[in-house]
Short mmCIF file of C-alpha atoms in Angstrom, two decimals:
data_model
loop_
_atom_site.label_atom_id
_atom_site.label_comp_id
_atom_site.label_asym_id
_atom_site.label_seq_id
_atom_site.Cartn_x
_atom_site.Cartn_y
_atom_site.Cartn_z
CA MET A 1 87.45 85.84 134.22
CA THR A 2 88.16 89.29 132.78
CA THR A 3 87.84 90.24 129.14
CA GLU A 4 91.61 90.38 128.69
CA GLU A 5 92.00 86.96 130.32
CA GLU A 6 89.34 85.55 128.00
CA LYS A 7 91.24 86.95 125.01
CA ALA A 8 94.49 85.54 126.29
CA THR A 9 93.00 82.05 126.63
CA ALA A 10 91.10 82.12 123.33
CA PRO A 11 91.99 79.33 120.86
CA ALA A 12 94.96 80.19 118.66
CA GLY A 13 92.99 79.46 115.50
CA SER A 14 90.25 81.89 116.48
CA THR A 15 92.81 84.60 117.23
CA ARG A 16 94.51 84.08 113.87
CA ARG A 17 91.20 84.24 112.03
CA ALA A 18 90.28 87.48 113.78
CA LEU A 19 93.69 88.94 112.94
CA ALA A 20 93.41 87.83 109.32
CA GLY A 21 89.96 89.40 109.10
CA ARG A 22 91.18 92.76 110.39
CA LEU A 23 94.22 92.69 108.11
CA SER A 24 92.01 91.82 105.14
CA TRP A 25 89.77 94.82 105.74
CA GLY A 26 92.87 96.99 106.09
CA LEU A 27 94.12 95.82 102.71
CA ALA A 28 90.68 96.18 101.12
CA ASP A 29 90.29 99.69 102.49
CA GLN A 30 93.70 100.81 101.31
CA ALA A 31 93.10 99.16 97.96
CA ALA A 32 90.02 101.35 97.52
CA SER A 33 91.85 104.46 98.73
CA SER A 34 95.04 103.89 96.78
CA MET A 35 93.22 102.89 93.64
CA SER A 36 91.41 106.21 93.75
CA ASN A 37 94.70 108.06 94.29
CA PHE A 38 96.37 106.01 91.58
CA VAL A 39 93.64 106.78 89.06
CA VAL A 40 93.72 110.47 89.95
CA GLY A 41 97.50 110.58 89.54
CA ILE A 42 97.47 108.75 86.21
CA TYR A 43 94.59 110.86 84.93
CA VAL A 44 96.28 114.13 85.85
CA ALA A 45 99.64 112.99 84.44
CA ARG A 46 98.08 112.04 81.11
CA SER A 47 95.81 115.10 80.97
CA LEU A 48 98.21 117.89 81.95
CA GLY A 49 101.76 116.76 81.15
CA VAL A 50 104.86 116.51 83.30
CA THR A 51 105.16 120.19 84.35
CA ALA A 52 101.53 120.66 85.39
CA PHE A 53 101.68 117.26 87.05
CA GLY A 54 104.63 118.58 89.04
CA VAL A 55 102.45 121.45 90.28
CA PHE A 56 99.73 118.97 91.27
CA SER A 57 102.36 116.87 93.05
CA LEU A 58 103.49 119.88 95.11
CA ALA A 59 99.90 120.35 96.34
CA TRP A 60 99.68 116.62 97.02
CA VAL A 61 102.90 116.62 99.06
CA THR A 62 101.69 119.65 101.04
CA TYR A 63 98.47 117.80 101.83
CA GLY A 64 100.62 114.93 103.09
CA VAL A 65 102.35 117.23 105.57
CA VAL A 66 99.06 118.56 106.93
CA LEU A 67 97.62 115.05 107.05
CA ASN A 68 100.50 113.96 109.26
CA VAL A 69 99.95 116.93 111.57
CA SER A 70 96.37 115.76 112.02
CA ARG A 71 97.37 112.15 112.56
CA GLY A 72 100.05 113.04 115.10
CA LEU A 73 97.71 115.16 117.21
CA ALA A 74 94.43 113.31 116.72
CA THR A 75 94.36 109.78 115.37
CA ASP A 76 97.76 108.36 116.35
CA PRO A 77 97.05 108.74 120.09
CA LEU A 78 93.55 107.38 119.42
CA VAL A 79 94.90 104.23 117.77
CA VAL A 80 97.56 103.63 120.43
CA ARG A 81 95.30 104.13 123.44
CA PHE A 82 91.79 103.25 122.27
CA SER A 83 92.22 100.19 120.05
CA GLY A 84 89.96 97.35 121.13
CA VAL A 85 88.51 99.22 124.14
CA PRO A 86 84.82 99.21 125.19
CA ASP A 87 82.50 101.00 122.78
CA ALA A 88 81.59 103.80 125.17
CA SER A 89 85.26 104.72 125.69
CA TRP A 90 85.91 104.57 121.97
CA ARG A 91 83.00 106.85 121.13
CA GLN A 92 84.01 109.46 123.68
CA ALA A 93 87.54 109.44 122.33
CA VAL A 94 86.44 109.65 118.67
CA VAL A 95 84.22 112.68 119.34
CA ARG A 96 87.26 114.63 120.51
CA ALA A 97 89.84 113.12 118.14
CA SER A 98 87.72 113.79 115.04
CA GLY A 99 87.06 117.32 116.33
CA THR A 100 90.80 117.79 116.64
CA ALA A 101 91.32 116.65 113.03
CA LEU A 102 88.62 119.01 111.83
CA GLY A 103 90.17 121.89 113.76
CA VAL A 104 93.61 121.20 112.28
CA GLY A 105 92.11 121.20 108.78
CA THR A 106 90.29 124.47 109.37
CA ALA A 107 93.30 126.29 110.82
CA ILE A 108 95.92 125.16 108.32
CA GLY A 109 93.42 125.34 105.46
CA ALA A 110 92.96 129.05 106.14
CA VAL A 111 96.73 129.54 105.90
CA CYS A 112 96.90 127.61 102.60
CA LEU A 113 94.06 129.69 101.20
CA VAL A 114 95.81 132.97 102.01
CA VAL A 115 99.15 131.74 100.66
CA GLY A 116 97.52 130.42 97.49
CA LEU A 117 95.70 133.67 96.80
CA SER A 118 98.92 135.63 97.25
CA LEU A 119 101.03 133.36 95.01
CA GLY A 120 99.01 133.43 91.81
CA GLY A 121 100.33 131.73 88.67
CA ARG A 122 99.84 127.98 88.32
CA VAL A 123 100.71 127.06 91.89
CA GLY A 124 98.56 129.64 93.72
CA PRO A 125 95.07 128.47 92.63
CA ALA A 126 95.96 124.85 93.41
CA PHE A 127 97.01 125.74 96.95
CA ALA A 128 93.97 127.96 97.48
CA CYS A 129 91.66 125.09 96.49
CA LEU A 130 93.57 122.74 98.77
CA GLY A 131 93.08 125.13 101.69
CA VAL A 132 89.31 125.23 101.22
CA LEU A 133 89.05 121.44 101.17
CA LEU A 134 91.52 120.46 103.91
CA PRO A 135 88.88 120.15 106.70
CA GLY A 136 86.96 117.53 104.73
CA LEU A 137 90.12 115.67 103.70
CA LEU A 138 91.38 115.41 107.28
CA LEU A 139 88.01 114.44 108.73
CA GLN A 140 87.66 111.64 106.17
CA ASP A 141 91.06 110.29 107.20
CA ALA A 142 90.12 110.52 110.88
CA TRP A 143 87.09 108.28 110.30
CA ARG A 144 89.30 105.63 108.72
CA PHE A 145 91.63 105.42 111.70
CA SER A 146 88.74 105.59 114.14
CA PHE A 147 87.04 102.61 112.52
CA PHE A 148 90.23 100.56 112.54
CA ALA A 149 90.82 101.36 116.20
CA ALA A 150 87.40 99.82 116.87
CA GLY A 151 88.20 96.79 114.69
CA ALA A 152 85.51 97.91 112.20
CA GLY A 153 87.62 97.93 109.06
CA ARG A 154 84.58 97.24 106.90
CA LYS A 155 83.22 100.71 107.67
CA ALA A 156 86.53 102.31 106.68
CA PHE A 157 86.43 100.37 103.41
CA VAL A 158 82.89 101.53 102.64
CA ASN A 159 83.85 105.13 103.43
CA ASP A 160 86.77 105.04 101.00
CA LEU A 161 84.51 103.38 98.45
CA VAL A 162 82.11 106.32 98.74
CA TRP A 163 85.04 108.67 98.10
CA GLY A 164 86.02 106.69 95.01
CA VAL A 165 82.48 106.72 93.60
CA ALA A 166 82.17 110.47 94.18
CA LEU A 167 85.49 110.98 92.38
CA VAL A 168 84.15 109.73 89.06
CA PRO A 169 81.79 112.60 88.15
CA ALA A 170 84.12 115.12 89.83
CA MET A 171 87.05 114.05 87.66
CA VAL A 172 84.93 114.21 84.51
CA VAL A 173 84.11 117.83 85.28
CA ALA A 174 87.76 118.60 86.12
CA ALA A 175 88.94 117.13 82.83
CA ARG A 176 86.62 119.48 80.94
CA VAL A 177 88.05 122.47 82.80
CA GLY A 178 91.60 121.23 82.25
CA THR A 179 93.48 123.00 85.07
CA VAL A 180 95.44 121.78 88.09
CA ALA A 181 93.09 123.68 90.42
CA ALA A 182 90.09 121.88 88.95
CA PHE A 183 91.64 118.49 89.65
CA VAL A 184 92.50 119.51 93.23
CA LEU A 185 88.88 120.63 93.72
CA ALA A 186 87.52 117.38 92.31
CA TRP A 187 89.75 115.28 94.55
CA GLY A 188 89.05 117.26 97.74
CA ALA A 189 85.31 117.76 97.22
CA SER A 190 84.75 114.02 96.77
CA ALA A 191 86.65 113.43 100.04
CA ALA A 192 84.31 115.88 101.77
CA VAL A 193 81.36 113.77 100.62
CA ALA A 194 82.93 110.72 102.28
CA ALA A 195 83.69 112.75 105.42
CA VAL A 196 80.02 113.67 105.80
CA TYR A 197 79.03 110.06 105.20
CA GLY A 198 81.40 109.01 108.00
CA CYS A 199 79.30 110.99 110.46
CA PHE A 200 76.28 108.87 109.55
CA GLN A 201 78.29 105.64 109.65
CA SER A 202 79.59 106.24 113.15
CA GLY A 203 76.65 108.14 114.57
CA ILE A 204 79.23 110.60 115.92
CA ARG A 205 79.53 114.32 115.33
CA PRO A 206 83.01 115.80 115.69
CA ARG A 207 83.26 118.28 118.53
CA LEU A 208 85.69 121.12 117.92
CA THR A 209 85.34 122.19 121.54
CA GLY A 210 86.79 118.83 122.63
CA ALA A 211 90.05 119.40 120.79
CA ARG A 212 91.71 121.31 123.62
CA ALA A 213 90.94 118.59 126.17
CA TRP A 214 92.14 115.89 123.75
CA LEU A 215 95.44 117.67 123.13
CA ARG A 216 95.97 118.22 126.85
CA GLU A 217 95.22 114.62 127.86
CA HIS A 218 97.43 113.07 125.18
CA ARG A 219 100.20 115.64 124.96
CA ASP A 220 102.78 113.04 126.08
CA LEU A 221 102.18 111.20 122.79
CA GLY A 222 100.51 113.74 120.55
CA TYR A 223 103.21 116.40 120.37
CA ARG A 224 105.99 113.87 119.86
CA TYR A 225 103.99 112.11 117.16
CA LEU A 226 103.30 115.51 115.62
CA VAL A 227 107.01 116.26 115.31
CA GLU A 228 107.69 112.73 114.14
CA ASN A 229 105.00 112.76 111.45
CA VAL A 230 105.76 116.27 110.24
CA SER A 231 109.45 115.45 109.99
CA LEU A 232 108.49 112.53 107.75
CA SER A 233 106.14 114.39 105.42
CA GLY A 234 108.11 117.62 105.75
CA ALA A 235 111.18 115.81 104.51
CA SER A 236 109.22 114.69 101.45
CA GLN A 237 108.06 118.25 100.87
CA LEU A 238 111.56 119.71 101.27
CA ARG A 239 112.92 117.12 98.88
CA ALA A 240 110.18 117.91 96.34
CA TYR A 241 110.69 121.67 96.59
CA GLY A 242 114.48 121.29 96.54
CA LEU A 243 114.38 118.91 93.58
CA GLY A 244 112.20 121.37 91.70
CA ALA A 245 114.65 124.20 92.44
CA ILE A 246 117.79 122.21 91.60
CA VAL A 247 116.63 120.18 88.61
CA GLY A 248 113.21 121.61 87.64
CA ILE A 249 109.48 121.07 88.24
CA GLY A 250 109.52 118.27 85.66
CA ALA A 251 111.80 116.26 87.97
CA VAL A 252 109.12 116.36 90.68
CA GLY A 253 106.65 114.93 88.19
CA ALA A 254 109.10 112.19 87.19
CA VAL A 255 109.59 111.09 90.80
CA ARG A 256 105.84 111.10 91.40
CA GLY A 257 105.38 109.06 88.23
CA ALA A 258 107.85 106.43 89.46
CA GLU A 259 105.99 106.30 92.76
CA LEU A 260 102.73 105.79 90.87
CA LEU A 261 104.24 102.73 89.20
CA LEU A 262 104.65 101.29 92.68
CA GLY A 263 101.09 102.36 93.53
CA PRO A 264 99.54 98.87 93.83
CA PHE A 265 102.27 97.74 96.20
CA LEU A 266 102.13 100.98 98.16
CA ALA A 267 98.41 100.28 98.54
CA VAL A 268 99.32 97.07 100.35
CA LEU A 269 101.97 98.83 102.43
CA MET A 270 99.62 101.62 103.48
CA GLY A 271 96.73 99.23 103.99
CA LEU A 272 98.78 97.23 106.46
CA SER A 273 99.88 100.46 108.18
CA LEU A 274 96.26 101.18 109.06
CA VAL A 275 96.06 98.06 111.18
CA THR A 276 99.65 97.34 112.22
CA VAL A 277 99.69 99.64 115.25
CA PRO A 278 96.29 98.46 116.57
CA GLU A 279 97.37 94.84 116.01
CA ALA A 280 100.77 95.41 117.62
CA ALA A 281 98.96 96.97 120.60
CA ARG A 282 96.77 93.85 120.85
CA VAL A 283 99.81 91.56 120.64
CA LEU A 284 101.48 93.61 123.37
CA ARG A 285 98.50 93.19 125.70
CA GLN A 286 97.82 89.52 124.96
CA ALA A 287 101.29 88.04 124.25
CA PRO A 288 104.01 90.67 124.80
CA HIS A 289 106.83 88.17 124.17
CA ARG A 290 105.64 87.85 120.55
CA LEU A 291 105.81 91.54 119.70
CA GLY A 292 109.35 91.43 118.29
CA SER A 293 108.69 88.48 116.00
CA PHE A 294 105.38 90.02 114.90
CA CYS A 295 107.15 93.23 113.86
CA LEU A 296 109.95 91.34 112.10
CA LEU A 297 107.47 89.26 110.10
CA LEU A 298 105.56 92.40 109.22
CA GLY A 299 108.57 94.44 108.09
CA GLY A 300 110.38 91.60 106.33
CA GLY A 301 107.29 90.59 104.41
CA GLN A 302 106.71 94.11 103.16
CA ALA A 303 110.33 94.54 102.06
CA ALA A 304 110.29 91.25 100.14
CA ALA A 305 107.01 92.13 98.45
CA ALA A 306 108.39 95.53 97.36
CA LEU A 307 111.41 93.90 95.73
CA LEU A 308 109.20 91.45 93.86
CA TRP A 309 106.95 94.22 92.60
CA GLY A 310 109.92 96.31 91.48
CA GLY A 311 111.34 93.33 89.62
CA ALA A 312 108.04 92.95 87.78
CA LEU A 313 108.11 96.64 86.81
CA LEU A 314 111.54 96.23 85.21
CA LEU A 315 110.02 93.67 82.85
CA MET A 316 107.18 95.98 81.78
CA PRO A 317 107.35 96.91 78.06
CA ASP A 318 107.76 100.58 77.16
CA ARG A 319 104.51 100.49 75.23
CA LEU A 320 102.57 99.52 78.35
CA GLY A 321 104.38 102.13 80.42
CA GLU A 322 103.51 104.85 77.94
CA LEU A 323 99.91 103.69 77.99
CA VAL A 324 99.83 104.14 81.76
CA LEU A 325 101.87 107.34 82.25
CA GLY A 326 101.96 108.91 78.80
CA GLY A 327 104.83 111.35 78.42
CA VAL A 328 105.88 110.90 82.08
CA TRP A 329 106.91 107.26 81.46
CA HIS A 330 110.31 107.91 79.89
CA SER A 331 111.68 109.90 82.83
CA ALA A 332 109.89 107.82 85.50
CA SER A 333 111.13 104.46 84.17
CA GLN A 334 114.74 105.42 84.89
CA LEU A 335 113.91 105.64 88.60
CA ILE A 336 112.29 102.22 89.11
CA VAL A 337 115.30 100.50 90.72
CA PRO A 338 116.21 103.19 93.32
CA VAL A 339 112.56 103.94 94.13
CA THR A 340 111.90 100.22 94.65
CA LEU A 341 114.87 99.90 97.01
CA GLY A 342 113.66 102.95 98.92
CA VAL A 343 110.18 101.50 99.32
CA ALA A 344 111.64 98.15 100.42
CA GLY A 345 113.69 99.93 103.07
CA ALA A 346 110.64 101.84 104.25
CA GLY A 347 108.61 98.63 104.41
CA LEU A 348 111.24 96.98 106.59
CA GLY A 349 111.27 99.98 108.92
CA THR A 350 107.49 100.08 109.34
CA GLY A 351 107.59 96.83 111.28
CA ALA A 352 109.84 98.36 113.93
CA ALA A 353 107.86 101.61 113.87
CA ALA A 354 104.64 99.73 114.63
CA GLY A 355 106.31 98.08 117.61
CA LEU A 356 107.56 101.37 119.04
CA ARG A 357 104.12 102.95 118.59
CA ALA A 358 102.43 100.03 120.37
CA LEU A 359 104.92 100.34 123.23
CA GLY A 360 104.12 104.04 123.48
CA ALA A 361 107.85 104.72 123.15
CA ALA A 362 107.25 108.15 121.65
CA ARG A 363 110.70 109.49 122.53
CA ARG A 364 112.45 106.65 120.75
CA SER A 365 110.21 106.78 117.69
CA LEU A 366 110.73 110.54 117.50
CA ARG A 367 114.52 110.14 117.52
CA CYS A 368 114.30 107.49 114.80
CA GLN A 369 112.06 109.59 112.59
CA LEU A 370 114.15 112.73 112.96
CA PHE A 371 117.25 110.78 111.97
CA ALA A 372 115.49 109.11 109.03
CA SER A 373 114.05 112.43 107.83
CA ALA A 374 117.42 114.18 107.99
CA CYS A 375 118.94 111.36 105.95
CA TYR A 376 116.06 111.54 103.46
CA VAL A 377 116.46 115.26 102.82
CA GLY A 378 120.25 115.07 102.74
CA GLY A 379 120.30 112.07 100.42
CA GLY A 380 117.58 113.41 98.15
CA LEU A 381 118.99 116.90 97.70
CA GLY A 382 122.64 115.85 97.78
CA GLY A 383 121.94 113.27 95.11
CA ALA A 384 120.03 115.84 93.04
CA ALA A 385 122.96 118.25 93.17
CA ALA A 386 125.40 115.49 92.20
CA ALA A 387 123.46 113.58 89.54
CA GLY A 388 120.06 115.17 88.92
CA THR A 389 116.79 113.27 89.29
CA VAL A 390 118.37 109.79 89.22
CA GLY A 391 120.94 110.81 91.83
CA SER A 392 118.17 112.10 94.08
CA ALA A 393 116.35 108.76 93.83
CA TRP A 394 119.48 106.80 94.75
CA GLY A 395 120.22 109.15 97.62
CA VAL A 396 116.74 108.61 99.03
CA ALA A 397 117.09 104.83 98.67
CA ALA A 398 120.34 104.80 100.68
CA ALA A 399 118.85 107.11 103.31
CA THR A 400 115.77 104.93 103.74
CA VAL A 401 117.81 101.78 104.33
CA CYS A 402 119.94 103.57 106.94
CA GLY A 403 116.82 104.91 108.66
CA SER A 404 115.29 101.43 108.79
CA ALA A 405 118.37 100.08 110.59
CA VAL A 406 118.01 102.77 113.26
CA TRP A 407 114.31 101.94 113.76
CA TRP A 408 115.19 98.30 114.48
CA LEU A 409 118.01 99.16 116.87
CA HIS A 410 115.64 101.31 118.92
CA LEU A 411 112.89 98.67 118.92
CA ARG A 412 115.34 96.12 120.27
CA SER A 413 116.36 98.50 123.05
CA ALA A 414 112.73 99.35 123.86
CA LEU A 415 111.80 95.67 124.14
CA ARG A 416 114.69 95.09 126.52
CA GLU A 417 113.63 98.05 128.64
CA ARG A 418 110.08 96.77 128.85
CA LEU A 419 111.31 93.34 129.90
CA HIS A 420 113.08 94.86 132.90
CA HIS A 421 110.72 97.80 133.59
CA PRO A 422 107.22 97.00 132.28
CA VAL A 423 105.00 100.10 132.04
CA PRO A 424 101.40 99.88 130.78
CA GLU A 425 100.76 102.39 127.99
CA VAL A 426 97.27 101.62 126.71
CA ARG A 427 94.38 103.62 128.19
CA THR A 428 90.75 102.62 128.08
CA SER A 429 89.18 105.80 129.33
#
């Protein structure tokens, strides 16, 4: 009996326990990561005020764009094609995928450094610091996805825990300096510590020279995922820049503050996202007829949880909100309802997105993401022009719900296609 046959005939209870274990480590890892990000955001908001926090948020959003470039080229193909494969195949893939992530960080980091030095003012130093630290930030993220592809979520959790511990003294020093650039340095340098630790955890050294071969072998997925991911984060960046231009930098800080209020739930959402594609890939190999229901349960559960969390936020007293966000609370509290609806729509769509990724339906997922991103930018900036910061938040909420509907329509079509024309997508070498 082959390994796959043994998995297929394993007791249902054992399979559920294994799934629950992997999901638990995904949640624990993202809890550690998001708690660190949440604390950093709250600390910066309270320390620097809404305008400086807006500058920090612009650097943060830019990092998100670069992070999605790295994921599209390096770790997304790794997760789709090397989840649950033999250890030797996984290690060979991780050497090249992590090298690709490091190369992306080095190349784009150099551009950010040059742009930051030329800009000057408040924004320039923050972007210059971001450019220096991008290689470490992207490598740390690559380790997380590599560990989850191997089903070793515990190692990803420990790595993020190391980042969080390193953040403490770094943030203390940044607070004494009192500038946006200092906080960016503290955040990125602590990530670099975790990135180095990941090399010892895995026993793997990233190989920059393997990046070209990795990109060539996985170009059918990598370049489409690159466009898909960049359209997602690029839409967020365009909305942030446009909102700052139309309404003011303070509006960017207000939106980021509202998102921080949803931080604990977003930790759950992002924690599940670390393991949903690997788990969907396993479901596809072991019980393909269950993939649709798995994705529906995943997306529906996340949407319901977002609505519950948003409802709880509406009951939060102003005194507690001011304690958390300081002067950012007043403007952020007005955005709770639309931001919650937007997150609920995104949560519903992630279920379908995980299914399309597992199917390797890169063309379909690319179309969905391009549509969703266009709606996001149009809704966010159109709403800002019509009704300021609140209008932008409502525009994004409507756009996200529309995008989620498109994701599910394409998943349904992809499942029907596979039923009539099954094509194996997962590689093990």
